[in-house]
Amino acid sequence: MSVQTLAAGFQDNVLESQSVFRAAMDAMARPGRVVPLVCALAPPAPLNAEAAALVLALCDYETPLWLDARLAAEPAVAEFLRFHTGAAIVAEPMAARFALVAEPLEMPEFSAFAPGTPDYPDASVTLILQVSGFAGAGWALQGPGIKGETRFGAAPLPHDFTARMAANRALFPLGVDLLLAGAGGVVGLPRSVTVREG
Amino acid sequence: MNAPLLATGTTSTTGAMPEIRYNFAYLDEQTKRMIRRAILKAIAIPGYQVPFAAREMPMPYGWGTGGVQVTAAVLGPDDVLKVIDQGADDTTNAVAIRGFFEKTARVATTTVTTQATVIQTRHRIPETALSENQILVYQVPIPEPLRFLEPRETETRQLHALAEYGLMHVKLYEDIARHGHIATTYAYPVEVAGRYVMDPSPIPKFDNPKMDDCPALQLFGAGREKRIYAIPPHTRVRSLDFEDHPFKVQRFAKPCALCAATGVYLDEVILDDRGGRMFVCSDTDYCNTRQAQGHVGELGVPGGGFPQNAVMPGRNSGIHDVPPSHPVQDVDPRVKPGDDGISGGTPPAGMTREGTI
């Protein structure tokens, strides 16, 4: 690999990391809301700019990172992430603190990832799912961060998404937390959220 | 010996001291990422105390090192920061922390609750209702609500894991047995989103109802104890109580002596050595705003009022812009190396400068 092929990271690491984090925090605090995430990254395909920004803002040598099959098939992605974050790329999903999924339709079960332990429920994975858009309002969300109920839609997501989220909610306070990234925005779905069809 | 200090880099205009530049908001980027990850997990598990690797800050433990680290991790250049200590903008802790971020992050600051986007607080929640665009950062001394009942961390961790909060109810019951009512008046334990029991930091229980269904995000930082926890917006926060002893907040017999506000938390101010006293709003911004609107209490001054905040003398209230230059390390040219104060020069009459204490 030559240096020239490596895509650039943040122009201003400090301020861009901060604004990306604030978007992720707002998204996590208000599940289902599409929080704008503007960034000028041009990561190697199939990694999208929003997901790349989240990883660059949140990951470092302390956070083992797992890539799904589609991203792992592209060595440039791992090289890009490894260079800019210093995070170890792991093959075992259970070992990861962050997991990047480019193909949510084919992603493993949530149970393949670390849900935390009863003593330390924070020792759990954050799944970053790449989506192409937040169109539609197929799901109704309830839980902390939501006043009453809110509508939410995104695609693509696993076909059994509602069942997966229900199983994840049943584990509370254990569970995995989701950040959906794409189309200039990020949506947070923490483990505390209840997702209903319709 | 009198040669100026050598400076390899640029020098500040105030003297021969080398200019010290900190990263934006003081903390290094790896520390901020670590804190940010803890904040995200804290939001995802409302009320659960996330351990984090708190750093040493340039202030002593107990002065808000946890809150400062949380603020430093969330703060951006467009934020407007307000810092309160027991409701007041002009007390030592608030002034010091506001100055810290003016210098290291060069953010605009304010004393007006409605103008702030990030509010760091020690032991109060502002009287003015918060909005969804605001973040409230609490300074927390002891984050573990069960700590005085069970000193072992291993044990309290297991009690939280099992949602076993009987101890806390026994403690509140013992209050009733001894005093006839629940005598806990501050740091009153709350249950967050129906799961974790949480210490709301030593706010008066008067403020507990404001945490419930609050539109603002609430973050808690405990520096010495190395914990971060959070209450997302619009989350159910219930103060623990019993059916026959429901949770009640303090009531005050008289309104604020300066602005005549009722239904607010009041501070006692001693006026003389013959028992004279008055009760005034603990939230100085709220009191000043009401006085400016023409409300006058029994000891207030009509027309213009008697503003509580003497903070930042010579500057108007409202948003204060970023300090113009040399954001960090103001060097007072009067300070000589080895001196321990800014009162360089002739000592006041009757005092000598010999020796150090």
PDB file of N, CA, C and O in Angstrom, chain B residues 120-179:
ATOM      1  N   GLN B 120     -23.104  24.185  33.427  1.00  0.00           N
ATOM      2  CA  GLN B 120     -22.496  23.330  34.451  1.00  0.00           C
ATOM      3  C   GLN B 120     -22.971  23.813  35.806  1.00  0.00           C
ATOM      4  O   GLN B 120     -22.944  25.010  36.100  1.00  0.00           O
ATOM      5  N   THR B 121     -23.396  22.886  36.636  1.00  0.00           N
ATOM      6  CA  THR B 121     -23.991  23.285  37.898  1.00  0.00           C
ATOM      7  C   THR B 121     -23.420  22.513  39.069  1.00  0.00           C
ATOM      8  O   THR B 121     -23.091  21.339  38.964  1.00  0.00           O
ATOM      9  N   ARG B 122     -23.305  23.204  40.172  1.00  0.00           N
ATOM     10  CA  ARG B 122     -22.979  22.562  41.432  1.00  0.00           C
ATOM     11  C   ARG B 122     -24.192  22.733  42.337  1.00  0.00           C
ATOM     12  O   ARG B 122     -24.495  23.835  42.784  1.00  0.00           O
ATOM     13  N   HIS B 123     -24.931  21.644  42.533  1.00  0.00           N
ATOM     14  CA  HIS B 123     -25.924  21.549  43.592  1.00  0.00           C
ATOM     15  C   HIS B 123     -27.187  22.386  43.406  1.00  0.00           C
ATOM     16  O   HIS B 123     -27.859  22.704  44.382  1.00  0.00           O
ATOM     17  N   ARG B 124     -27.540  22.765  42.214  1.00  0.00           N
ATOM     18  CA  ARG B 124     -28.832  23.392  41.950  1.00  0.00           C
ATOM     19  C   ARG B 124     -29.252  23.081  40.518  1.00  0.00           C
ATOM     20  O   ARG B 124     -28.410  22.824  39.656  1.00  0.00           O
ATOM     21  N   ILE B 125     -30.561  23.153  40.285  1.00  0.00           N
ATOM     22  CA  ILE B 125     -31.101  23.179  38.934  1.00  0.00           C
ATOM     23  C   ILE B 125     -31.734  24.554  38.773  1.00  0.00           C
ATOM     24  O   ILE B 125     -32.482  24.983  39.657  1.00  0.00           O
ATOM     25  N   PRO B 126     -31.452  25.277  37.678  1.00  0.00           N
ATOM     26  CA  PRO B 126     -32.003  26.631  37.541  1.00  0.00           C
ATOM     27  C   PRO B 126     -33.527  26.642  37.687  1.00  0.00           C
ATOM     28  O   PRO B 126     -34.209  25.680  37.341  1.00  0.00           O
ATOM     29  N   GLU B 127     -34.043  27.764  38.198  1.00  0.00           N
ATOM     30  CA  GLU B 127     -35.501  27.892  38.354  1.00  0.00           C
ATOM     31  C   GLU B 127     -36.185  28.015  36.993  1.00  0.00           C
ATOM     32  O   GLU B 127     -37.274  27.494  36.791  1.00  0.00           O
ATOM     33  N   THR B 128     -35.540  28.709  36.067  1.00  0.00           N
ATOM     34  CA  THR B 128     -36.093  28.851  34.724  1.00  0.00           C
ATOM     35  C   THR B 128     -36.124  27.484  34.051  1.00  0.00           C
ATOM     36  O   THR B 128     -35.134  26.764  34.087  1.00  0.00           O
ATOM     37  N   ALA B 129     -37.260  27.142  33.451  1.00  0.00           N
ATOM     38  CA  ALA B 129     -37.384  25.834  32.815  1.00  0.00           C
ATOM     39  C   ALA B 129     -36.345  25.690  31.708  1.00  0.00           C
ATOM     40  O   ALA B 129     -36.114  26.627  30.942  1.00  0.00           O
ATOM     41  N   LEU B 130     -35.729  24.523  31.625  1.00  0.00           N
ATOM     42  CA  LEU B 130     -34.707  24.293  30.600  1.00  0.00           C
ATOM     43  C   LEU B 130     -35.382  23.903  29.290  1.00  0.00           C
ATOM     44  O   LEU B 130     -36.524  23.449  29.276  1.00  0.00           O
ATOM     45  N   SER B 131     -34.640  24.073  28.188  1.00  0.00           N
ATOM     46  CA  SER B 131     -35.199  23.741  26.882  1.00  0.00           C
ATOM     47  C   SER B 131     -34.442  22.558  26.293  1.00  0.00           C
ATOM     48  O   SER B 131     -33.435  22.116  26.835  1.00  0.00           O
ATOM     49  N   GLU B 132     -34.923  22.074  25.175  1.00  0.00           N
ATOM     50  CA  GLU B 132     -34.329  20.869  24.597  1.00  0.00           C
ATOM     51  C   GLU B 132     -32.963  21.144  23.967  1.00  0.00           C
ATOM     52  O   GLU B 132     -32.218  20.220  23.690  1.00  0.00           O
ATOM     53  N   ASN B 133     -32.613  22.412  23.774  1.00  0.00           N
ATOM     54  CA  ASN B 133     -31.311  22.734  23.195  1.00  0.00           C
ATOM     55  C   ASN B 133     -30.227  22.885  24.248  1.00  0.00           C
ATOM     56  O   ASN B 133     -29.137  23.345  23.941  1.00  0.00           O
ATOM     57  N   GLN B 134     -30.550  22.557  25.487  1.00  0.00           N
ATOM     58  CA  GLN B 134     -29.589  22.778  26.565  1.00  0.00           C
ATOM     59  C   GLN B 134     -29.103  21.463  27.156  1.00  0.00           C
ATOM     60  O   GLN B 134     -29.800  20.451  27.118  1.00  0.00           O
ATOM     61  N   ILE B 135     -27.886  21.502  27.669  1.00  0.00           N
ATOM     62  CA  ILE B 135     -27.305  20.361  28.364  1.00  0.00           C
ATOM     63  C   ILE B 135     -26.949  20.821  29.765  1.00  0.00           C
ATOM     64  O   ILE B 135     -26.301  21.850  29.932  1.00  0.00           O
ATOM     65  N   LEU B 136     -27.423  20.068  30.752  1.00  0.00           N
ATOM     66  CA  LEU B 136     -27.124  20.412  32.140  1.00  0.00           C
ATOM     67  C   LEU B 136     -26.071  19.429  32.661  1.00  0.00           C
ATOM     68  O   LEU B 136     -26.273  18.214  32.621  1.00  0.00           O
ATOM     69  N   VAL B 137     -24.927  19.955  33.088  1.00  0.00           N
ATOM     70  CA  VAL B 137     -23.825  19.116  33.573  1.00  0.00           C
ATOM     71  C   VAL B 137     -23.698  19.304  35.080  1.00  0.00           C
ATOM     72  O   VAL B 137     -23.443  20.406  35.548  1.00  0.00           O
ATOM     73  N   TYR B 138     -23.872  18.230  35.829  1.00  0.00           N
ATOM     74  CA  TYR B 138     -23.806  18.301  37.289  1.00  0.00           C
ATOM     75  C   TYR B 138     -22.414  17.927  37.772  1.00  0.00           C
ATOM     76  O   TYR B 138     -21.799  16.994  37.257  1.00  0.00           O
ATOM     77  N   GLN B 139     -21.967  18.602  38.807  1.00  0.00           N
ATOM     78  CA  GLN B 139     -20.760  18.199  39.520  1.00  0.00           C
ATOM     79  C   GLN B 139     -21.201  17.280  40.661  1.00  0.00           C
ATOM     80  O   GLN B 139     -22.062  17.648  41.451  1.00  0.00           O
ATOM     81  N   VAL B 140     -20.607  16.099  40.724  1.00  0.00           N
ATOM     82  CA  VAL B 140     -21.060  15.098  41.684  1.00  0.00           C
ATOM     83  C   VAL B 140     -19.921  14.712  42.635  1.00  0.00           C
ATOM     84  O   VAL B 140     -18.861  14.302  42.177  1.00  0.00           O
ATOM     85  N   PRO B 141     -20.119  14.829  43.941  1.00  0.00           N
ATOM     86  CA  PRO B 141     -19.068  14.368  44.864  1.00  0.00           C
ATOM     87  C   PRO B 141     -19.085  12.855  45.092  1.00  0.00           C
ATOM     88  O   PRO B 141     -18.087  12.191  44.907  1.00  0.00           O
ATOM     89  N   ILE B 142     -20.213  12.297  45.481  1.00  0.00           N
ATOM     90  CA  ILE B 142     -20.340  10.847  45.737  1.00  0.00           C
ATOM     91  C   ILE B 142     -21.451  10.323  44.833  1.00  0.00           C
ATOM     92  O   ILE B 142     -22.623  10.529  45.110  1.00  0.00           O
ATOM     93  N   PRO B 143     -21.108   9.649  43.737  1.00  0.00           N
ATOM     94  CA  PRO B 143     -22.161   9.235  42.795  1.00  0.00           C
ATOM     95  C   PRO B 143     -22.989   8.044  43.282  1.00  0.00           C
ATOM     96  O   PRO B 143     -24.088   7.841  42.793  1.00  0.00           O
ATOM     97  N   GLU B 144     -22.444   7.259  44.211  1.00  0.00           N
ATOM     98  CA  GLU B 144     -23.105   6.015  44.606  1.00  0.00           C
ATOM     99  C   GLU B 144     -24.146   6.288  45.696  1.00  0.00           C
ATOM    100  O   GLU B 144     -23.783   6.609  46.829  1.00  0.00           O
ATOM    101  N   PRO B 145     -25.440   6.163  45.376  1.00  0.00           N
ATOM    102  CA  PRO B 145     -26.466   6.466  46.388  1.00  0.00           C
ATOM    103  C   PRO B 145     -26.414   5.520  47.590  1.00  0.00           C
ATOM    104  O   PRO B 145     -26.861   5.870  48.672  1.00  0.00           O
ATOM    105  N   LEU B 146     -25.869   4.310  47.382  1.00  0.00           N
ATOM    106  CA  LEU B 146     -25.848   3.322  48.466  1.00  0.00           C
ATOM    107  C   LEU B 146     -24.555   3.367  49.267  1.00  0.00           C
ATOM    108  O   LEU B 146     -24.368   2.554  50.185  1.00  0.00           O
ATOM    109  N   ARG B 147     -23.651   4.295  48.947  1.00  0.00           N
ATOM    110  CA  ARG B 147     -22.308   4.236  49.539  1.00  0.00           C
ATOM    111  C   ARG B 147     -22.310   4.360  51.054  1.00  0.00           C
ATOM    112  O   ARG B 147     -21.553   3.681  51.742  1.00  0.00           O
ATOM    113  N   PHE B 148     -23.174   5.200  51.610  1.00  0.00           N
ATOM    114  CA  PHE B 148     -23.167   5.372  53.066  1.00  0.00           C
ATOM    115  C   PHE B 148     -23.898   4.238  53.769  1.00  0.00           C
ATOM    116  O   PHE B 148     -23.851   4.104  54.976  1.00  0.00           O
ATOM    117  N   LEU B 149     -24.569   3.401  52.983  1.00  0.00           N
ATOM    118  CA  LEU B 149     -25.245   2.242  53.551  1.00  0.00           C
ATOM    119  C   LEU B 149     -24.406   0.990  53.375  1.00  0.00           C
ATOM    120  O   LEU B 149     -24.511   0.049  54.160  1.00  0.00           O
ATOM    121  N   GLU B 150     -23.600   0.947  52.323  1.00  0.00           N
ATOM    122  CA  GLU B 150     -22.774  -0.224  52.024  1.00  0.00           C
ATOM    123  C   GLU B 150     -21.454   0.287  51.449  1.00  0.00           C
ATOM    124  O   GLU B 150     -21.418   0.716  50.301  1.00  0.00           O
ATOM    125  N   PRO B 151     -20.387   0.250  52.240  1.00  0.00           N
ATOM    126  CA  PRO B 151     -19.136   0.856  51.791  1.00  0.00           C
ATOM    127  C   PRO B 151     -18.409   0.093  50.684  1.00  0.00           C
ATOM    128  O   PRO B 151     -17.568   0.674  50.009  1.00  0.00           O
ATOM    129  N   ARG B 152     -18.717  -1.195  50.491  1.00  0.00           N
ATOM    130  CA  ARG B 152     -17.949  -1.970  49.510  1.00  0.00           C
ATOM    131  C   ARG B 152     -18.458  -1.765  48.090  1.00  0.00           C
ATOM    132  O   ARG B 152     -19.631  -2.015  47.801  1.00  0.00           O
ATOM    133  N   GLU B 153     -17.567  -1.348  47.202  1.00  0.00           N
ATOM    134  CA  GLU B 153     -17.930  -1.135  45.805  1.00  0.00           C
ATOM    135  C   GLU B 153     -18.421  -2.431  45.154  1.00  0.00           C
ATOM    136  O   GLU B 153     -19.390  -2.431  44.393  1.00  0.00           O
ATOM    137  N   THR B 154     -17.744  -3.562  45.468  1.00  0.00           N
ATOM    138  CA  THR B 154     -18.152  -4.844  44.873  1.00  0.00           C
ATOM    139  C   THR B 154     -19.604  -5.150  45.222  1.00  0.00           C
ATOM    140  O   THR B 154     -20.364  -5.665  44.402  1.00  0.00           O
ATOM    141  N   GLU B 155     -19.965  -4.808  46.464  1.00  0.00           N
ATOM    142  CA  GLU B 155     -21.306  -5.108  46.947  1.00  0.00           C
ATOM    143  C   GLU B 155     -22.354  -4.182  46.314  1.00  0.00           C
ATOM    144  O   GLU B 155     -23.404  -4.628  45.860  1.00  0.00           O
ATOM    145  N   THR B 156     -22.072  -2.884  46.286  1.00  0.00           N
ATOM    146  CA  THR B 156     -23.053  -1.954  45.709  1.00  0.00           C
ATOM    147  C   THR B 156     -23.244  -2.236  44.218  1.00  0.00           C
ATOM    148  O   THR B 156     -24.350  -2.116  43.693  1.00  0.00           O
ATOM    149  N   ARG B 157     -22.162  -2.635  43.552  1.00  0.00           N
ATOM    150  CA  ARG B 157     -22.265  -2.955  42.128  1.00  0.00           C
ATOM    151  C   ARG B 157     -23.232  -4.109  41.919  1.00  0.00           C
ATOM    152  O   ARG B 157     -24.047  -4.113  40.993  1.00  0.00           O
ATOM    153  N   GLN B 158     -23.144  -5.105  42.811  1.00  0.00           N
ATOM    154  CA  GLN B 158     -24.040  -6.246  42.697  1.00  0.00           C
ATOM    155  C   GLN B 158     -25.488  -5.846  43.027  1.00  0.00           C
ATOM    156  O   GLN B 158     -26.420  -6.308  42.379  1.00  0.00           O
ATOM    157  N   LEU B 159     -25.644  -4.967  44.019  1.00  0.00           N
ATOM    158  CA  LEU B 159     -26.995  -4.512  44.358  1.00  0.00           C
ATOM    159  C   LEU B 159     -27.638  -3.809  43.163  1.00  0.00           C
ATOM    160  O   LEU B 159     -28.815  -4.011  42.867  1.00  0.00           O
ATOM    161  N   HIS B 160     -26.852  -2.985  42.446  1.00  0.00           N
ATOM    162  CA  HIS B 160     -27.382  -2.332  41.246  1.00  0.00           C
ATOM    163  C   HIS B 160     -27.708  -3.365  40.170  1.00  0.00           C
ATOM    164  O   HIS B 160     -28.732  -3.270  39.490  1.00  0.00           O
ATOM    165  N   ALA B 161     -26.822  -4.352  40.009  1.00  0.00           N
ATOM    166  CA  ALA B 161     -27.042  -5.373  38.976  1.00  0.00           C
ATOM    167  C   ALA B 161     -28.349  -6.123  39.240  1.00  0.00           C
ATOM    168  O   ALA B 161     -29.066  -6.478  38.309  1.00  0.00           O
ATOM    169  N   LEU B 162     -28.649  -6.345  40.516  1.00  0.00           N
ATOM    170  CA  LEU B 162     -29.855  -7.100  40.875  1.00  0.00           C
ATOM    171  C   LEU B 162     -31.058  -6.179  41.100  1.00  0.00           C
ATOM    172  O   LEU B 162     -32.130  -6.651  41.456  1.00  0.00           O
ATOM    173  N   ALA B 163     -30.874  -4.870  40.915  1.00  0.00           N
ATOM    174  CA  ALA B 163     -31.921  -3.895  41.208  1.00  0.00           C
ATOM    175  C   ALA B 163     -32.450  -4.094  42.625  1.00  0.00           C
ATOM    176  O   ALA B 163     -33.657  -4.055  42.868  1.00  0.00           O
ATOM    177  N   GLU B 164     -31.548  -4.335  43.549  1.00  0.00           N
ATOM    178  CA  GLU B 164     -31.917  -4.634  44.939  1.00  0.00           C
ATOM    179  C   GLU B 164     -31.725  -3.354  45.772  1.00  0.00           C
ATOM    180  O   GLU B 164     -30.623  -3.051  46.217  1.00  0.00           O
ATOM    181  N   TYR B 165     -32.817  -2.600  45.912  1.00  0.00           N
ATOM    182  CA  TYR B 165     -32.702  -1.298  46.556  1.00  0.00           C
ATOM    183  C   TYR B 165     -33.419  -1.251  47.903  1.00  0.00           C
ATOM    184  O   TYR B 165     -33.772  -0.174  48.384  1.00  0.00           O
ATOM    185  N   GLY B 166     -33.617  -2.441  48.494  1.00  0.00           N
ATOM    186  CA  GLY B 166     -34.266  -2.504  49.798  1.00  0.00           C
ATOM    187  C   GLY B 166     -33.557  -1.668  50.855  1.00  0.00           C
ATOM    188  O   GLY B 166     -34.196  -1.002  51.676  1.00  0.00           O
ATOM    189  N   LEU B 167     -32.208  -1.677  50.794  1.00  0.00           N
ATOM    190  CA  LEU B 167     -31.416  -0.903  51.762  1.00  0.00           C
ATOM    191  C   LEU B 167     -31.844   0.557  51.796  1.00  0.00           C
ATOM    192  O   LEU B 167     -31.949   1.167  52.854  1.00  0.00           O
ATOM    193  N   MET B 168     -32.047   1.112  50.615  1.00  0.00           N
ATOM    194  CA  MET B 168     -32.389   2.527  50.532  1.00  0.00           C
ATOM    195  C   MET B 168     -33.767   2.786  51.130  1.00  0.00           C
ATOM    196  O   MET B 168     -33.986   3.779  51.827  1.00  0.00           O
ATOM    197  N   HIS B 169     -34.693   1.858  50.885  1.00  0.00           N
ATOM    198  CA  HIS B 169     -36.019   2.032  51.463  1.00  0.00           C
ATOM    199  C   HIS B 169     -35.977   1.907  52.988  1.00  0.00           C
ATOM    200  O   HIS B 169     -36.688   2.603  53.690  1.00  0.00           O
ATOM    201  N   VAL B 170     -35.106   1.004  53.477  1.00  0.00           N
ATOM    202  CA  VAL B 170     -34.952   0.877  54.925  1.00  0.00           C
ATOM    203  C   VAL B 170     -34.419   2.189  55.501  1.00  0.00           C
ATOM    204  O   VAL B 170     -34.869   2.672  56.538  1.00  0.00           O
ATOM    205  N   LYS B 171     -33.479   2.794  54.796  1.00  0.00           N
ATOM    206  CA  LYS B 171     -32.902   4.054  55.267  1.00  0.00           C
ATOM    207  C   LYS B 171     -33.983   5.141  55.360  1.00  0.00           C
ATOM    208  O   LYS B 171     -34.077   5.867  56.351  1.00  0.00           O
ATOM    209  N   LEU B 172     -34.818   5.222  54.318  1.00  0.00           N
ATOM    210  CA  LEU B 172     -35.886   6.226  54.333  1.00  0.00           C
ATOM    211  C   LEU B 172     -36.910   5.890  55.425  1.00  0.00           C
ATOM    212  O   LEU B 172     -37.438   6.780  56.092  1.00  0.00           O
ATOM    213  N   TYR B 173     -37.150   4.580  55.634  1.00  0.00           N
ATOM    214  CA  TYR B 173     -38.079   4.183  56.688  1.00  0.00           C
ATOM    215  C   TYR B 173     -37.537   4.577  58.059  1.00  0.00           C
ATOM    216  O   TYR B 173     -38.281   5.040  58.932  1.00  0.00           O
ATOM    217  N   GLU B 174     -36.231   4.394  58.242  1.00  0.00           N
ATOM    218  CA  GLU B 174     -35.636   4.755  59.532  1.00  0.00           C
ATOM    219  C   GLU B 174     -35.758   6.254  59.791  1.00  0.00           C
ATOM    220  O   GLU B 174     -35.928   6.687  60.938  1.00  0.00           O
ATOM    221  N   ASP B 175     -35.672   7.034  58.730  1.00  0.00           N
ATOM    222  CA  ASP B 175     -35.939   8.470  58.848  1.00  0.00           C
ATOM    223  C   ASP B 175     -37.324   8.703  59.460  1.00  0.00           C
ATOM    224  O   ASP B 175     -37.492   9.501  60.385  1.00  0.00           O
ATOM    225  N   ILE B 176     -38.308   7.992  58.909  1.00  0.00           N
ATOM    226  CA  ILE B 176     -39.683   8.169  59.385  1.00  0.00           C
ATOM    227  C   ILE B 176     -39.806   7.709  60.840  1.00  0.00           C
ATOM    228  O   ILE B 176     -40.426   8.371  61.678  1.00  0.00           O
ATOM    229  N   ALA B 177     -39.164   6.569  61.149  1.00  0.00           N
ATOM    230  CA  ALA B 177     -39.240   6.037  62.516  1.00  0.00           C
ATOM    231  C   ALA B 177     -38.646   7.031  63.519  1.00  0.00           C
ATOM    232  O   ALA B 177     -39.149   7.194  64.617  1.00  0.00           O
ATOM    233  N   ARG B 178     -37.564   7.693  63.139  1.00  0.00           N
ATOM    234  CA  ARG B 178     -36.887   8.611  64.057  1.00  0.00           C
ATOM    235  C   ARG B 178     -37.510   9.992  64.091  1.00  0.00           C
ATOM    236  O   ARG B 178     -37.622  10.613  65.123  1.00  0.00           O
ATOM    237  N   HIS B 179     -37.854  10.510  62.908  1.00  0.00           N
ATOM    238  CA  HIS B 179     -38.254  11.919  62.832  1.00  0.00           C
ATOM    239  C   HIS B 179     -39.731  12.107  62.513  1.00  0.00           C
ATOM    240  O   HIS B 179     -40.216  13.234  62.509  1.00  0.00           O
TER     241      HIS B 179
END
